């Protein structure tokens, strides 16, 4: 690439800074970033890198990336894991840690996560614990991971006791979100990631929600709206993470829709044929708004508007859309209680006073949640 062409390409990318003192890093967003990933990663001044990827993404992008890193003077090796949630396991963690050590990665070197949330979470956790912490780069390849899991430093694996129960906060040194990689995602995966985009509008940015209502087709079609949606989501997430990196307060707002959503994922036995995370979150966000309206906190019209938008993009919004059923109110409440501790029959939820006005509601009575769920299940 000529100097002028490189400058033009660089100008097409958006930079979102995450100003976390000595853990500060940049997120770059844009179409075609992968082509210059070698140079951007080399700028971090490492000697060696290990690329961790999965068998879907690796054959497409890992070898060209390794080649680009070598051209920029780094040694590079590739670890390819099976795709899917089962990879976030102790056994795969051991495999990745040993591969990092076998590649003689030192603390100044890099581990690169090239894949979706599973690869990002597992690789980030391995990077957090090998040699008590080595640097890592996130190269998220799904919409969900570009707008959520690659940003903010939550890393981890699943335990037989539940999802993400073993992990660490470990911020990446760089995030490269190439939005062209989303062209090959299935419509279902795009929709599921899009639920998390909408979430940022619902939390505290009504104007962004209105922008989503107007521009979602461009996001799906891969127009400039897609880059804008990813960049704005990353800005929104970065702002929350900078305020509350370790989820002592405000970061919990990012769980809007997730208490109901996680319960549905649990009830469907994490079977992605039935329900994927973003679909659970879509139904969960509608329930959070309907529940807020039922409690007299939010206008019914806002709950209807949230549902109408998610429905329009093709996401499920109602409990009766969960394939194979969603259980009884008691089963749902039980699944929720495993996610959020119930203290004295009360739960913590993210509720809303309206679109863009979400808040953390502590002490929500379990009995009110049960009655609401029973009413939702009856009214289908
Ligand atoms: N995905 C929620 C968080 O990063 O806090």
Short mmCIF file of C-alpha atoms and ligand atoms in Angstrom, two decimals:
data_model
loop_
_atom_site.label_atom_id
_atom_site.label_comp_id
_atom_site.label_asym_id
_atom_site.label_seq_id
_atom_site.Cartn_x
_atom_site.Cartn_y
_atom_site.Cartn_z
CA UNK A 1 0.00 0.00 0.00
CA UNK A 2 1.39 3.44 -0.91
CA UNK A 3 1.78 6.04 1.83
CA UNK A 4 -1.19 8.04 0.51
CA UNK A 5 -3.36 4.91 0.25
CA UNK A 6 -2.39 3.87 3.78
CA UNK A 7 -3.33 7.31 5.11
CA UNK A 8 -6.67 7.16 3.29
CA UNK A 9 -7.37 3.68 4.67
CA UNK A 10 -6.39 4.74 8.18
CA UNK A 11 -8.75 7.70 7.95
CA UNK A 12 -11.58 5.28 7.18
CA UNK A 13 -11.14 3.60 10.55
CA UNK A 14 -12.65 4.89 13.76
CA UNK A 15 -10.60 4.91 16.96
CA UNK A 16 -12.33 4.47 20.28
CA UNK A 17 -9.98 5.07 23.21
CA UNK A 18 -10.44 3.19 26.48
CA UNK A 19 -8.65 5.49 28.96
CA UNK A 20 -7.91 3.13 31.84
CA UNK A 21 -4.70 4.64 33.25
CA UNK A 22 -1.83 2.16 32.79
CA UNK A 23 -4.27 -0.29 31.16
CA UNK A 24 -5.44 2.16 28.48
CA UNK A 25 -5.89 0.88 24.93
CA UNK A 26 -7.49 1.73 21.61
CA UNK A 27 -10.29 -0.03 19.77
CA UNK A 28 -10.09 0.37 15.99
CA UNK A 29 -13.27 -0.19 14.01
CA UNK A 30 -13.65 -0.38 10.25
CA UNK A 31 -13.94 -2.36 7.07
CA UNK A 32 -10.63 -3.90 5.95
CA UNK A 33 -8.67 -3.55 9.21
CA UNK A 34 -7.45 -7.14 8.94
CA UNK A 35 -5.23 -6.20 6.00
CA UNK A 36 -3.18 -3.90 8.18
CA UNK A 37 -3.40 -5.89 11.41
CA UNK A 38 0.22 -7.07 11.05
CA UNK A 39 1.56 -3.54 11.11
CA UNK A 40 -0.78 -2.35 13.85
CA UNK A 41 0.08 -5.29 16.09
CA UNK A 42 3.81 -4.92 15.36
CA UNK A 43 3.52 -1.34 16.62
CA UNK A 44 2.99 -2.84 20.09
CA UNK A 45 6.68 -3.80 19.92
CA UNK A 46 6.53 -7.50 20.70
CA UNK A 47 9.04 -10.11 19.57
CA UNK A 48 6.63 -13.03 19.26
CA UNK A 49 2.90 -13.72 18.98
CA UNK A 50 0.58 -16.71 19.30
CA UNK A 51 -2.71 -16.53 17.40
CA UNK A 52 -5.55 -18.45 19.07
CA UNK A 53 -8.49 -19.13 16.78
CA UNK A 54 -11.16 -21.72 15.99
CA UNK A 55 -11.67 -24.15 13.14
CA UNK A 56 -14.27 -21.89 11.47
CA UNK A 57 -12.31 -18.65 11.49
CA UNK A 58 -8.72 -19.96 11.45
CA UNK A 59 -8.65 -21.42 7.93
CA UNK A 60 -9.85 -18.07 6.54
CA UNK A 61 -7.72 -15.54 8.37
CA UNK A 62 -5.08 -17.02 10.70
CA UNK A 63 -2.33 -17.89 8.19
CA UNK A 64 -2.49 -14.50 6.38
CA UNK A 65 -2.32 -12.78 9.78
CA UNK A 66 0.64 -14.92 10.85
CA UNK A 67 2.33 -14.07 7.52
CA UNK A 68 1.75 -10.35 8.06
CA UNK A 69 3.21 -10.57 11.57
CA UNK A 70 6.29 -12.39 10.26
CA UNK A 71 6.73 -9.73 7.58
CA UNK A 72 6.74 -7.21 10.40
CA UNK A 73 9.51 -9.06 12.22
CA UNK A 74 7.58 -11.16 14.78
CA UNK A 75 7.63 -14.90 15.16
CA UNK A 76 4.06 -16.18 14.91
CA UNK A 77 2.34 -19.49 15.61
CA UNK A 78 -1.30 -20.57 15.45
CA UNK A 79 -3.44 -22.61 17.86
CA UNK A 80 -6.74 -23.79 16.37
CA UNK A 81 -9.54 -24.97 18.67
CA UNK A 82 -12.97 -26.48 18.00
CA UNK A 83 -15.72 -23.86 17.60
CA UNK A 84 -18.48 -23.64 20.19
CA UNK A 85 -19.17 -22.90 23.82
CA UNK A 86 -17.71 -26.25 25.00
CA UNK A 87 -14.27 -24.86 24.16
CA UNK A 88 -14.46 -22.49 27.15
CA UNK A 89 -13.26 -25.36 29.37
CA UNK A 90 -10.46 -26.16 31.80
CA UNK A 91 -9.03 -28.63 29.27
CA UNK A 92 -8.82 -26.07 26.46
CA UNK A 93 -7.45 -23.47 28.87
CA UNK A 94 -4.60 -25.86 29.70
CA UNK A 95 -4.00 -26.46 25.99
CA UNK A 96 -3.82 -22.73 25.23
CA UNK A 97 -1.59 -21.95 28.23
CA UNK A 98 0.83 -24.69 27.22
CA UNK A 99 0.84 -23.53 23.59
CA UNK A 100 1.68 -19.99 24.76
CA UNK A 101 4.55 -21.33 26.89
CA UNK A 102 5.76 -23.63 24.09
CA UNK A 103 5.97 -20.57 21.81
CA UNK A 104 8.23 -18.98 24.47
CA UNK A 105 5.93 -16.00 24.87
CA UNK A 106 7.43 -13.59 27.39
CA UNK A 107 5.69 -10.78 29.21
CA UNK A 108 6.52 -8.29 26.45
CA UNK A 109 5.06 -10.56 23.77
CA UNK A 110 1.49 -11.04 22.57
CA UNK A 111 -1.35 -13.50 22.48
CA UNK A 112 -3.92 -12.73 19.78
CA UNK A 113 -7.56 -13.84 20.06
CA UNK A 114 -8.92 -14.21 16.52
CA UNK A 115 -12.56 -15.29 16.74
CA UNK A 116 -15.84 -14.68 18.53
CA UNK A 117 -16.62 -14.43 22.22
CA UNK A 118 -15.59 -17.98 23.10
CA UNK A 119 -12.09 -17.51 21.67
CA UNK A 120 -11.79 -13.99 23.13
CA UNK A 121 -12.84 -15.01 26.65
CA UNK A 122 -10.69 -18.15 26.76
CA UNK A 123 -7.62 -16.54 25.20
CA UNK A 124 -7.88 -13.46 27.38
CA UNK A 125 -8.02 -15.65 30.47
CA UNK A 126 -5.01 -17.69 29.35
CA UNK A 127 -3.15 -14.40 28.74
CA UNK A 128 -4.16 -13.23 32.23
CA UNK A 129 -2.63 -16.22 34.00
CA UNK A 130 0.39 -17.35 31.94
CA UNK A 131 3.51 -15.84 33.52
CA UNK A 132 1.05 -13.93 35.77
CA UNK A 133 -0.14 -11.92 32.79
CA UNK A 134 1.00 -11.39 29.21
CA UNK A 135 -0.37 -8.83 26.76
CA UNK A 136 -3.16 -9.79 24.40
CA UNK A 137 -4.94 -8.42 21.36
CA UNK A 138 -8.62 -8.94 20.59
CA UNK A 139 -9.57 -9.45 16.94
CA UNK A 140 -13.31 -10.12 17.27
CA UNK A 141 -14.96 -11.71 14.24
CA UNK A 142 -18.65 -11.66 15.26
CA UNK A 143 -20.94 -8.68 15.83
CA UNK A 144 -21.57 -9.84 19.40
CA UNK A 145 -17.87 -9.91 20.24
CA UNK A 146 -17.14 -6.63 18.41
CA UNK A 147 -19.76 -4.71 20.39
CA UNK A 148 -19.47 -6.45 23.74
CA UNK A 149 -17.12 -9.21 24.82
CA UNK A 150 -13.89 -7.96 23.21
CA UNK A 151 -14.12 -4.68 25.12
CA UNK A 152 -13.75 -4.25 28.86
CA UNK A 153 -11.43 -7.01 29.98
CA UNK A 154 -13.82 -9.70 31.24
CA UNK A 155 -12.17 -13.04 30.47
CA UNK A 156 -12.93 -16.57 31.58
CA UNK A 157 -14.16 -20.08 31.03
CA UNK A 158 -17.20 -22.10 32.07
CA UNK A 159 -17.34 -24.50 35.01
CA UNK A 160 -19.76 -27.39 35.55
CA UNK A 161 -21.30 -24.96 38.08
CA UNK A 162 -22.14 -22.36 35.44
CA UNK A 163 -21.00 -20.06 32.66
CA UNK A 164 -18.08 -17.65 33.09
CA UNK A 165 -17.58 -18.64 36.71
CA UNK A 166 -13.79 -18.94 36.46
CA UNK A 167 -12.02 -15.91 35.07
CA UNK A 168 -10.17 -12.66 35.55
CA UNK A 169 -10.30 -9.02 34.59
CA UNK A 170 -7.51 -8.58 32.06
CA UNK A 171 -7.70 -5.70 29.60
CA UNK A 172 -6.46 -6.23 26.03
CA UNK A 173 -3.66 -4.01 24.69
CA UNK A 174 -5.49 -3.43 21.40
CA UNK A 175 -8.84 -4.32 19.81
CA UNK A 176 -9.13 -4.56 16.03
CA UNK A 177 -12.76 -4.90 14.89
CA UNK A 178 -12.83 -5.45 11.12
CA UNK A 179 -16.48 -5.00 10.22
CA UNK A 180 -16.00 -6.65 6.80
CA UNK A 181 -15.57 -9.98 8.62
CA UNK A 182 -19.25 -9.78 9.57
CA UNK A 183 -20.25 -10.15 5.89
CA UNK A 184 -19.96 -13.93 6.26
CA UNK A 185 -22.03 -14.21 9.47
CA UNK A 186 -25.39 -15.92 9.30
CA UNK A 187 -28.43 -13.66 9.60
CA UNK A 188 -29.20 -15.33 12.93
CA UNK A 189 -25.73 -14.43 14.31
CA UNK A 190 -26.04 -10.86 13.03
CA UNK A 191 -29.41 -10.47 14.69
CA UNK A 192 -28.13 -11.91 17.96
CA UNK A 193 -25.20 -9.46 18.00
CA UNK A 194 -27.52 -6.62 17.04
CA UNK A 195 -29.55 -7.15 20.24
CA UNK A 196 -26.46 -6.00 22.19
CA UNK A 197 -26.15 -2.92 19.93
CA UNK A 198 -29.74 -1.93 20.73
CA UNK A 199 -29.01 -2.50 24.41
CA UNK A 200 -26.68 0.52 24.52
CA UNK A 201 -29.49 2.77 23.30
CA UNK A 202 -31.90 1.33 25.83
CA UNK A 203 -29.47 1.77 28.72
CA UNK A 204 -28.75 5.49 28.47
CA UNK A 205 -28.93 6.83 24.91
CA UNK A 206 -32.45 7.29 23.55
CA UNK A 207 -31.05 9.09 20.48
CA UNK A 208 -28.96 6.03 19.61
CA UNK A 209 -32.03 3.80 19.95
CA UNK A 210 -33.87 6.10 17.52
CA UNK A 211 -30.81 5.92 15.22
CA UNK A 212 -31.04 2.10 15.34
CA UNK A 213 -34.74 2.21 14.43
CA UNK A 214 -33.83 4.29 11.38
CA UNK A 215 -30.54 2.70 10.31
CA UNK A 216 -30.64 -1.00 11.20
CA UNK A 217 -30.94 -2.12 7.59
CA UNK A 218 -27.61 -0.47 6.78
CA UNK A 219 -26.03 -2.18 9.78
CA UNK A 220 -27.13 -5.58 8.47
CA UNK A 221 -26.23 -4.76 4.85
CA UNK A 222 -22.68 -3.73 5.75
CA UNK A 223 -22.96 -0.05 4.88
CA UNK A 224 -21.26 2.78 6.81
CA UNK A 225 -24.06 2.39 9.38
CA UNK A 226 -22.46 -0.91 10.48
CA UNK A 227 -19.18 0.79 11.36
CA UNK A 228 -21.08 3.55 13.13
CA UNK A 229 -23.13 1.03 15.16
CA UNK A 230 -20.03 -0.93 16.22
CA UNK A 231 -18.04 2.21 17.05
CA UNK A 232 -20.93 3.76 19.02
CA UNK A 233 -21.46 0.51 20.93
CA UNK A 234 -17.76 0.38 21.79
CA UNK A 235 -17.84 4.06 22.90
CA UNK A 236 -20.84 3.33 25.12
CA UNK A 237 -19.25 0.24 26.62
CA UNK A 238 -15.88 1.95 27.10
CA UNK A 239 -17.56 4.81 28.98
CA UNK A 240 -19.18 2.37 31.42
CA UNK A 241 -16.00 0.30 31.84
CA UNK A 242 -13.92 3.40 32.54
CA UNK A 243 -16.41 4.42 35.27
CA UNK A 244 -16.60 0.96 36.84
CA UNK A 245 -14.02 -1.50 35.51
CA UNK A 246 -14.70 -4.28 38.01
CA UNK A 247 -18.51 -4.07 38.18
CA UNK A 248 -18.85 -2.60 41.63
CA UNK A 249 -21.68 -0.38 40.37
CA UNK A 250 -22.68 1.02 36.99
CA UNK A 251 -21.18 -1.77 34.88
CA UNK A 252 -24.14 -3.90 35.97
CA UNK A 253 -26.27 -1.75 33.62
CA UNK A 254 -24.68 -3.73 30.77
CA UNK A 255 -26.73 -6.66 32.07
CA UNK A 256 -30.00 -5.13 30.84
CA UNK A 257 -32.12 -8.03 29.62
CA UNK A 258 -29.56 -10.53 30.86
CA UNK A 259 -31.28 -11.77 34.04
CA UNK A 260 -34.29 -12.96 32.05
CA UNK A 261 -32.02 -13.87 29.12
CA UNK A 262 -29.61 -16.01 31.14
CA UNK A 263 -32.57 -17.81 32.73
CA UNK A 264 -33.88 -18.67 29.26
CA UNK A 265 -30.43 -19.86 28.17
CA UNK A 266 -30.24 -22.07 31.24
CA UNK A 267 -33.75 -23.48 30.69
CA UNK A 268 -32.88 -24.28 27.07
CA UNK A 269 -29.73 -26.07 28.33
CA UNK A 270 -27.46 -23.65 26.42
CA UNK A 271 -28.55 -25.41 23.26
CA UNK A 272 -27.77 -22.92 20.50
CA UNK A 273 -30.19 -24.69 18.17
CA UNK A 274 -32.95 -23.49 20.48
CA UNK A 275 -31.66 -20.15 21.70
CA UNK A 276 -28.45 -18.16 21.35
CA UNK A 277 -27.33 -15.54 23.86
CA UNK A 278 -28.44 -12.51 21.84
CA UNK A 279 -31.91 -13.99 21.33
CA UNK A 280 -32.22 -14.53 25.09
CA UNK A 281 -31.12 -10.93 25.61
CA UNK A 282 -33.68 -9.66 23.08
CA UNK A 283 -36.54 -11.43 24.87
CA UNK A 284 -34.99 -10.37 28.19
CA UNK A 285 -34.87 -6.67 27.24
CA UNK A 286 -38.51 -6.72 26.16
CA UNK A 287 -39.41 -8.43 29.46
CA UNK A 288 -37.35 -5.87 31.42
CA UNK A 289 -39.30 -3.04 29.75
CA UNK A 290 -42.65 -4.79 30.10
CA UNK A 291 -41.88 -5.51 33.77
CA UNK A 292 -40.87 -1.86 34.27
CA UNK A 293 -44.16 -0.81 32.68
CA UNK A 294 -46.12 -3.31 34.82
CA UNK A 295 -44.50 -1.82 37.93
CA UNK A 296 -45.60 1.64 36.78
CA UNK A 297 -42.01 2.77 36.25
CA UNK A 298 -41.90 3.10 32.45
CA UNK A 299 -44.50 4.09 29.85
CA UNK A 300 -46.19 1.08 28.21
CA UNK A 301 -45.55 2.82 24.87
CA UNK A 302 -41.79 2.54 25.43
CA UNK A 303 -42.03 -1.20 26.09
CA UNK A 304 -44.08 -1.55 22.91
CA UNK A 305 -41.53 0.47 20.94
CA UNK A 306 -38.65 -1.73 22.15
CA UNK A 307 -40.58 -4.84 21.19
CA UNK A 308 -41.58 -3.44 17.79
CA UNK A 309 -37.98 -2.68 16.84
CA UNK A 310 -36.55 -6.03 17.90
CA UNK A 311 -39.41 -7.79 16.14
CA UNK A 312 -38.83 -5.78 12.99
CA UNK A 313 -35.22 -6.98 12.74
CA UNK A 314 -36.39 -10.57 13.20
CA UNK A 315 -35.41 -11.20 16.83
CA UNK A 316 -37.66 -13.17 19.19
CA UNK A 317 -39.37 -10.95 21.75
CA UNK A 318 -41.76 -13.25 23.61
CA UNK A 319 -41.49 -16.23 25.90
CA UNK A 320 -43.63 -18.39 23.61
CA UNK A 321 -41.01 -17.98 20.88
CA UNK A 322 -38.49 -20.07 22.81
CA UNK A 323 -38.33 -23.35 20.86
CA UNK A 324 -39.29 -26.28 23.07
CA UNK A 325 -40.85 -23.97 25.68
CA UNK A 326 -39.50 -21.76 28.43
CA UNK A 327 -40.77 -23.58 31.52
CA UNK A 328 -43.12 -22.40 34.26
CA UNK A 329 -42.81 -19.12 36.17
CA UNK A 330 -41.27 -21.08 39.07
CA UNK A 331 -38.72 -22.74 36.81
CA UNK A 332 -37.82 -19.38 35.28
CA UNK A 333 -37.51 -17.79 38.70
CA UNK A 334 -35.37 -20.66 39.90
CA UNK A 335 -33.09 -20.29 36.86
CA UNK A 336 -32.87 -16.54 37.56
CA UNK A 337 -32.03 -17.09 41.19
CA UNK A 338 -29.01 -19.17 40.19
CA UNK A 339 -27.77 -16.21 38.15
CA UNK A 340 -28.39 -13.45 40.67
CA UNK A 341 -28.33 -14.18 44.36
CA UNK A 342 -31.75 -13.90 45.91
CA UNK A 343 -31.38 -12.23 49.29
CA UNK A 344 -34.47 -12.46 51.44
CA UNK A 345 -36.69 -13.30 48.46
CA UNK A 346 -35.46 -10.28 46.47
CA UNK A 347 -33.53 -9.95 43.22
CA UNK A 348 -31.48 -7.29 41.50
CA UNK A 349 -32.69 -6.31 38.02
CA UNK A 350 -31.88 -3.70 35.45
CA UNK A 351 -35.16 -1.87 34.98
CA UNK A 352 -36.01 1.32 33.09
CA UNK A 353 -37.94 4.55 33.51
CA UNK A 354 -38.09 4.71 29.72
CA UNK A 355 -35.93 4.20 26.65
CA UNK A 356 -32.41 5.38 27.52
CA UNK A 357 -33.23 5.56 31.23
CA UNK A 358 -32.19 2.23 32.70
CA UNK A 359 -31.21 1.81 36.32
CA UNK A 360 -30.11 -0.84 38.77
CA UNK A 361 -33.10 -1.95 40.85
CA UNK A 362 -32.13 -3.78 44.01
CA UNK A 363 -34.60 -5.60 46.21
CA UNK A 364 -37.14 -6.51 43.53
CA UNK A 365 -39.51 -8.94 45.25
CA UNK A 366 -39.36 -12.45 43.76
CA UNK A 367 -43.14 -12.69 44.18
CA UNK A 368 -43.65 -9.70 41.86
CA UNK A 369 -41.37 -11.32 39.27
CA UNK A 370 -43.32 -14.59 39.52
CA UNK A 371 -46.67 -12.82 39.09
CA UNK A 372 -45.32 -10.89 36.09
CA UNK A 373 -44.01 -14.06 34.44
CA UNK A 374 -47.29 -15.88 35.06
CA UNK A 375 -49.15 -13.00 33.43
CA UNK A 376 -46.73 -13.03 30.43
CA UNK A 377 -47.19 -16.76 29.96
CA UNK A 378 -50.97 -16.49 30.15
CA UNK A 379 -51.27 -13.60 27.72
CA UNK A 380 -49.62 -15.44 24.82
N1 LIG B 1 -20.90 -8.08 28.96
C1 LIG B 1 -21.04 -7.33 30.14
C2 LIG B 1 -19.77 -6.73 30.64
O1 LIG B 1 -18.77 -6.77 29.96
O2 LIG B 1 -19.75 -6.21 31.73
#
